[in-house]
Amino acid sequence: MIDPVVDESWLLDHRVVLADVRWYLDGRSGREAYERGHLPGAVFIDLDTALARHASPAEGRHPLPDPETFAAAMAAAGIGDQDQVIGYDDAGGVVAARLVWMLRSIGHDAALLDGGLTAYRGELTTEVPRRPAATFTARPWPADRLASLEETVAAPGVVLDARDRSRFRGDTEPVDPRPGHIPGAHSLPCRDNVDAEGRFLPVPALRERFAAVGADGTGDVISYCGSGVTACHNLIALEHAGLGAGRLFPGSWSQYAHTGRPAATGD
């Protein structure tokens, strides 16, 4: 498979499908942002309909979609089994990482565009590409890339929380029913994986970040966030740094917070 992070120059030598995966926690429309300007040739992938199914207290705000729903959304966007997909957003890849992680988890070539829209040097377009519907085979989500709530709570390895540190500490909680984090988890805010332009830190710096919280490539790593979206960015960064694939807890804090389990606060 290709590296999970590629740069703009890499695109010049490869035929790919660009996927714009903008989405905003504050309620702004990612599709409207796409329509105002996007990378030439990019299709829009909607997080809420293509990359998640309906929220519930039992499963969290962005449960993984059924494989058939995901496959249908990819096919409708013109993404086929043989297409290499490069995802981007305007937030350093923290949203687009969900699409990239989902594709890579089922063995499909996909990567994040380093820097995404923020670092792109070319002209944007409002032209929507007309890609014909493709054939995309539905594949089950692999069990070895996922962690359940029970597995996350009892994990002998490293559990990473990708949210901003203020949410980890419990200083604030704007979305979910209570503040705090899963006891024993380590704070590793995914937005700190990138610089001010949204480009990933050099691999040695990423490895140092992970090593500081015990993720040195020798043991199991589980990543979570608020709803299982930005947690994928830590998993992409982990793989990009050569430290293994890790596992995603899809329900994340939005699932855990609805249980009666204890919440930890502070650092």
Tab-separated table of C-alpha atoms in Angstrom:
chain	number	residue	atom	x	y	z
A	1	MET	CA	0.000	0.000	0.000
A	2	ILE	CA	1.035	3.605	-0.479
A	3	ASP	CA	2.205	5.606	2.523
A	4	PRO	CA	-0.762	7.027	4.452
A	5	VAL	CA	0.483	10.599	3.843
A	6	VAL	CA	1.480	11.996	0.442
A	7	ASP	CA	2.429	15.490	-0.673
A	8	GLU	CA	1.323	17.652	-3.572
A	9	SER	CA	4.310	16.700	-5.739
A	10	TRP	CA	3.397	13.011	-5.384
A	11	LEU	CA	0.047	13.752	-7.028
A	12	LEU	CA	1.762	14.875	-10.236
A	13	ASP	CA	3.018	11.341	-10.900
A	14	HIS	CA	-0.117	9.384	-10.000
A	15	ARG	CA	-3.677	9.025	-11.221
A	16	VAL	CA	-5.899	9.325	-8.174
A	17	VAL	CA	-9.350	10.322	-7.023
A	18	LEU	CA	-9.232	13.380	-4.787
A	19	ALA	CA	-11.814	13.372	-2.012
A	20	ASP	CA	-12.846	16.544	-0.185
A	21	VAL	CA	-13.997	15.524	3.306
A	22	ARG	CA	-14.643	18.846	4.968
A	23	TRP	CA	-16.931	18.773	8.010
A	24	TYR	CA	-17.355	21.144	10.947
A	25	LEU	CA	-18.288	20.466	14.538
A	26	ASP	CA	-19.847	23.944	14.800
A	27	GLY	CA	-22.541	23.084	12.264
A	28	ARG	CA	-21.136	24.759	9.159
A	29	SER	CA	-21.770	22.817	5.962
A	30	GLY	CA	-18.830	20.971	4.483
A	31	ARG	CA	-20.689	20.597	1.199
A	32	GLU	CA	-21.269	24.351	0.956
A	33	ALA	CA	-17.579	24.932	1.622
A	34	TYR	CA	-16.774	22.451	-1.159
A	35	GLU	CA	-19.127	24.216	-3.547
A	36	ARG	CA	-17.435	27.567	-2.867
A	37	GLY	CA	-14.079	26.147	-3.934
A	38	HIS	CA	-12.212	22.841	-3.937
A	39	LEU	CA	-9.205	21.160	-5.489
A	40	PRO	CA	-9.660	20.508	-9.224
A	41	GLY	CA	-11.213	17.101	-9.848
A	42	ALA	CA	-12.136	16.479	-6.209
A	43	VAL	CA	-15.387	14.767	-5.291
A	44	PHE	CA	-17.179	15.582	-2.052
A	45	ILE	CA	-17.585	12.857	0.567
A	46	ASP	CA	-20.101	13.591	3.296
A	47	LEU	CA	-19.020	12.419	6.734
A	48	ASP	CA	-22.519	12.027	8.127
A	49	THR	CA	-23.976	9.950	5.282
A	50	ALA	CA	-21.002	8.132	3.756
A	51	LEU	CA	-18.639	7.605	6.691
A	52	ALA	CA	-21.064	7.083	9.577
A	53	ARG	CA	-24.523	5.876	10.380
A	54	HIS	CA	-27.127	7.396	12.686
A	55	ALA	CA	-25.951	8.391	16.150
A	56	SER	CA	-27.193	6.672	19.296
A	57	PRO	CA	-26.228	6.695	22.977
A	58	ALA	CA	-25.317	3.028	22.682
A	59	GLU	CA	-22.879	3.497	19.783
A	60	GLY	CA	-21.868	7.156	19.838
A	61	ARG	CA	-22.215	10.090	17.462
A	62	HIS	CA	-20.476	8.629	14.399
A	63	PRO	CA	-20.691	4.828	14.388
A	64	LEU	CA	-19.055	3.158	11.412
A	65	PRO	CA	-21.537	2.652	8.571
A	66	ASP	CA	-22.513	-0.765	7.339
A	67	PRO	CA	-19.957	-1.939	4.753
A	68	GLU	CA	-22.678	-1.979	2.109
A	69	THR	CA	-23.621	1.656	2.821
A	70	PHE	CA	-19.993	2.719	2.630
A	71	ALA	CA	-19.437	0.811	-0.605
A	72	ALA	CA	-22.530	2.348	-2.178
A	73	ALA	CA	-21.387	5.861	-1.221
A	74	MET	CA	-17.943	5.275	-2.703
A	75	ALA	CA	-19.392	3.834	-5.907
A	76	ALA	CA	-21.815	6.754	-6.255
A	77	ALA	CA	-18.893	9.184	-5.934
A	78	GLY	CA	-17.101	7.388	-8.763
A	79	ILE	CA	-14.563	5.628	-6.547
A	80	GLY	CA	-13.909	2.064	-7.687
A	81	ASP	CA	-12.035	-0.916	-6.339
A	82	GLN	CA	-8.833	-0.036	-8.210
A	83	ASP	CA	-8.787	3.706	-7.567
A	84	GLN	CA	-6.198	5.289	-5.318
A	85	VAL	CA	-7.960	7.831	-3.101
A	86	ILE	CA	-6.320	10.917	-1.644
A	87	GLY	CA	-8.389	12.637	1.031
A	88	TYR	CA	-8.079	16.197	2.253
A	89	ASP	CA	-9.861	18.840	4.308
A	90	ASP	CA	-8.990	22.305	5.617
A	91	ALA	CA	-8.022	21.189	9.116
A	92	GLY	CA	-4.756	19.330	8.707
A	93	GLY	CA	-6.525	16.120	7.738
A	94	VAL	CA	-8.224	15.515	11.077
A	95	VAL	CA	-11.578	14.859	9.359
A	96	ALA	CA	-10.370	13.373	6.066
A	97	ALA	CA	-8.366	10.852	8.091
A	98	ARG	CA	-11.648	9.050	8.797
A	99	LEU	CA	-12.112	8.239	5.091
A	100	VAL	CA	-8.457	7.338	4.623
A	101	TRP	CA	-8.426	5.076	7.664
A	102	MET	CA	-11.651	3.337	6.598
A	103	LEU	CA	-10.303	2.644	3.128
A	104	ARG	CA	-6.901	1.466	4.328
A	105	SER	CA	-8.468	-0.764	6.963
A	106	ILE	CA	-10.142	-2.807	4.212
A	107	GLY	CA	-7.015	-2.943	2.061
A	108	HIS	CA	-7.800	-0.068	-0.309
A	109	ASP	CA	-5.003	2.290	-1.360
A	110	ALA	CA	-5.656	5.673	0.235
A	111	ALA	CA	-3.710	8.503	1.811
A	112	LEU	CA	-4.032	11.983	3.247
A	113	LEU	CA	-2.853	14.942	1.199
A	114	ASP	CA	-0.265	16.554	3.440
A	115	GLY	CA	-1.401	20.061	4.297
A	116	GLY	CA	-4.684	19.629	2.453
A	117	LEU	CA	-6.510	22.728	1.337
A	118	THR	CA	-4.537	24.992	3.657
A	119	ALA	CA	-1.205	24.267	2.001
A	120	TYR	CA	-2.434	23.793	-1.575
A	121	ARG	CA	-0.659	26.213	-3.912
A	122	GLY	CA	-2.889	25.988	-6.990
A	123	GLU	CA	-6.179	27.580	-7.960
A	124	LEU	CA	-9.417	26.235	-6.518
A	125	THR	CA	-12.449	25.508	-8.665
A	126	THR	CA	-16.215	25.412	-8.271
A	127	GLU	CA	-16.611	22.888	-11.085
A	128	VAL	CA	-18.053	19.583	-9.870
A	129	PRO	CA	-16.490	16.602	-11.671
A	130	ARG	CA	-18.837	14.210	-13.437
A	131	ARG	CA	-17.440	10.837	-12.544
A	132	PRO	CA	-19.470	7.811	-13.640
A	133	ALA	CA	-20.679	5.445	-10.953
A	134	ALA	CA	-18.054	2.819	-10.178
A	135	THR	CA	-17.900	-0.672	-8.734
A	136	PHE	CA	-16.767	-0.705	-5.124
A	137	THR	CA	-16.883	-4.048	-3.327
A	138	ALA	CA	-18.301	-4.067	0.197
A	139	ARG	CA	-15.873	-5.564	2.701
A	140	PRO	CA	-16.441	-6.109	6.431
A	141	TRP	CA	-14.579	-3.893	8.874
A	142	PRO	CA	-11.640	-6.009	10.076
A	143	ALA	CA	-11.911	-6.981	13.714
A	144	ASP	CA	-8.172	-6.554	14.281
A	145	ARG	CA	-8.391	-2.849	13.428
A	146	LEU	CA	-11.232	-2.121	15.856
A	147	ALA	CA	-11.601	-2.037	19.638
A	148	SER	CA	-14.856	-2.304	21.543
A	149	LEU	CA	-15.675	-0.312	24.656
A	150	GLU	CA	-14.801	-3.299	26.834
A	151	GLU	CA	-11.490	-3.849	25.055
A	152	THR	CA	-10.611	-0.172	25.365
A	153	VAL	CA	-11.336	-0.056	29.079
A	154	ALA	CA	-9.345	-3.218	29.759
A	155	ALA	CA	-6.582	-2.544	27.226
A	156	PRO	CA	-3.138	-3.708	28.403
A	157	GLY	CA	-1.509	-1.421	25.847
A	158	VAL	CA	-1.713	2.318	25.203
A	159	VAL	CA	-5.034	4.154	24.854
A	160	LEU	CA	-4.799	7.555	23.162
A	161	ASP	CA	-7.318	10.406	23.370
A	162	ALA	CA	-7.130	12.583	20.233
A	163	ARG	CA	-9.293	15.461	21.515
A	164	ASP	CA	-8.008	18.861	22.530
A	165	ARG	CA	-6.347	18.739	25.926
A	166	SER	CA	-9.038	20.915	27.548
A	167	ARG	CA	-11.669	18.305	26.721
A	168	PHE	CA	-9.393	15.496	27.908
A	169	ARG	CA	-8.889	17.256	31.239
A	170	GLY	CA	-12.620	17.862	31.592
A	171	ASP	CA	-12.275	21.655	31.608
A	172	THR	CA	-15.012	21.842	28.968
A	173	GLU	CA	-17.297	19.502	27.084
A	174	PRO	CA	-19.280	21.187	24.291
A	175	VAL	CA	-20.875	18.113	22.738
A	176	ASP	CA	-21.106	15.012	24.905
A	177	PRO	CA	-23.123	14.478	28.104
A	178	ARG	CA	-20.251	14.730	30.594
A	179	PRO	CA	-16.636	15.874	30.677
A	180	GLY	CA	-13.454	13.934	31.233
A	181	HIS	CA	-11.697	10.978	29.684
A	182	ILE	CA	-11.438	7.212	29.929
A	183	PRO	CA	-9.338	6.353	33.005
A	184	GLY	CA	-5.826	5.344	32.009
A	185	ALA	CA	-5.938	7.068	28.616
A	186	HIS	CA	-3.172	9.390	27.464
A	187	SER	CA	-3.820	12.779	25.901
A	188	LEU	CA	-2.378	13.088	22.384
A	189	PRO	CA	-4.274	15.896	20.601
A	190	CYS	CA	-4.356	15.009	16.922
A	191	ARG	CA	-4.095	18.632	15.808
A	192	ASP	CA	-0.581	18.692	17.245
A	193	ASN	CA	0.492	16.072	14.679
A	194	VAL	CA	0.703	18.907	12.136
A	195	ASP	CA	2.272	22.337	11.876
A	196	ALA	CA	0.613	25.709	11.281
A	197	GLU	CA	0.144	24.906	7.567
A	198	GLY	CA	-1.486	21.601	8.347
A	199	ARG	CA	1.516	19.548	7.260
A	200	PHE	CA	2.582	16.545	9.309
A	201	LEU	CA	5.537	16.946	11.604
A	202	PRO	CA	8.714	15.165	10.482
A	203	VAL	CA	8.661	11.460	11.253
A	204	PRO	CA	11.275	11.714	14.069
A	205	ALA	CA	9.106	14.339	15.790
A	206	LEU	CA	6.003	12.160	15.421
A	207	ARG	CA	7.845	9.163	16.843
A	208	GLU	CA	8.958	11.299	19.779
A	209	ARG	CA	5.342	12.404	20.406
A	210	PHE	CA	4.130	8.832	20.464
A	211	ALA	CA	7.034	7.558	22.548
A	212	ALA	CA	6.240	10.170	25.207
A	213	VAL	CA	2.887	8.451	25.833
A	214	GLY	CA	4.246	4.912	25.622
A	215	ALA	CA	3.478	4.150	21.979
A	216	ASP	CA	6.843	2.983	20.700
A	217	GLY	CA	5.726	0.387	18.174
A	218	THR	CA	6.112	-2.599	20.502
A	219	GLY	CA	2.569	-2.907	21.861
A	220	ASP	CA	-1.110	-2.461	21.131
A	221	VAL	CA	-2.412	1.081	20.593
A	222	ILE	CA	-6.086	2.086	20.702
A	223	SER	CA	-7.175	5.540	19.586
A	224	TYR	CA	-10.379	7.382	20.459
A	225	CYS	CA	-11.713	10.941	20.365
A	226	GLY	CA	-15.176	12.433	20.711
A	227	SER	CA	-16.934	10.304	18.123
A	228	GLY	CA	-14.329	8.182	16.345
A	229	VAL	CA	-13.459	10.667	13.580
A	230	THR	CA	-10.350	12.607	14.596
A	231	ALA	CA	-9.038	9.510	16.406
A	232	CYS	CA	-8.232	8.232	12.913
A	233	HIS	CA	-5.699	11.044	12.501
A	234	ASN	CA	-3.604	9.637	15.338
A	235	LEU	CA	-3.792	6.215	13.696
A	236	ILE	CA	-2.674	7.638	10.348
A	237	ALA	CA	0.173	9.500	12.088
A	238	LEU	CA	1.139	6.323	13.967
A	239	GLU	CA	1.368	4.346	10.732
A	240	HIS	CA	3.149	7.183	8.911
A	241	ALA	CA	5.743	7.193	11.707
A	242	GLY	CA	6.371	3.475	11.194
A	243	LEU	CA	4.868	2.450	14.530
A	244	GLY	CA	2.187	0.040	13.339
A	245	ALA	CA	-1.499	0.278	12.533
A	246	GLY	CA	-3.213	0.616	15.912
A	247	ARG	CA	-6.929	0.149	16.521
A	248	LEU	CA	-9.920	2.489	16.502
A	249	PHE	CA	-12.542	2.657	19.254
A	250	PRO	CA	-15.381	3.899	17.020
A	251	GLY	CA	-17.810	4.856	19.783
A	252	SER	CA	-15.148	6.918	21.537
A	253	TRP	CA	-16.078	9.357	24.321
A	254	SER	CA	-19.583	9.893	22.902
A	255	GLN	CA	-20.328	6.242	23.651
A	256	TYR	CA	-18.386	5.969	26.907
A	257	ALA	CA	-19.983	9.132	28.332
A	258	HIS	CA	-23.435	7.525	28.136
A	259	THR	CA	-22.371	4.606	30.323
A	260	GLY	CA	-22.192	4.584	34.104
A	261	ARG	CA	-18.445	4.046	34.032
A	262	PRO	CA	-16.191	6.513	35.864
A	263	ALA	CA	-14.735	9.511	34.077
A	264	ALA	CA	-11.249	10.749	34.841
A	265	THR	CA	-10.387	14.445	34.823
A	266	GLY	CA	-7.190	16.448	34.891
A	267	ASP	CA	-3.890	15.498	33.300
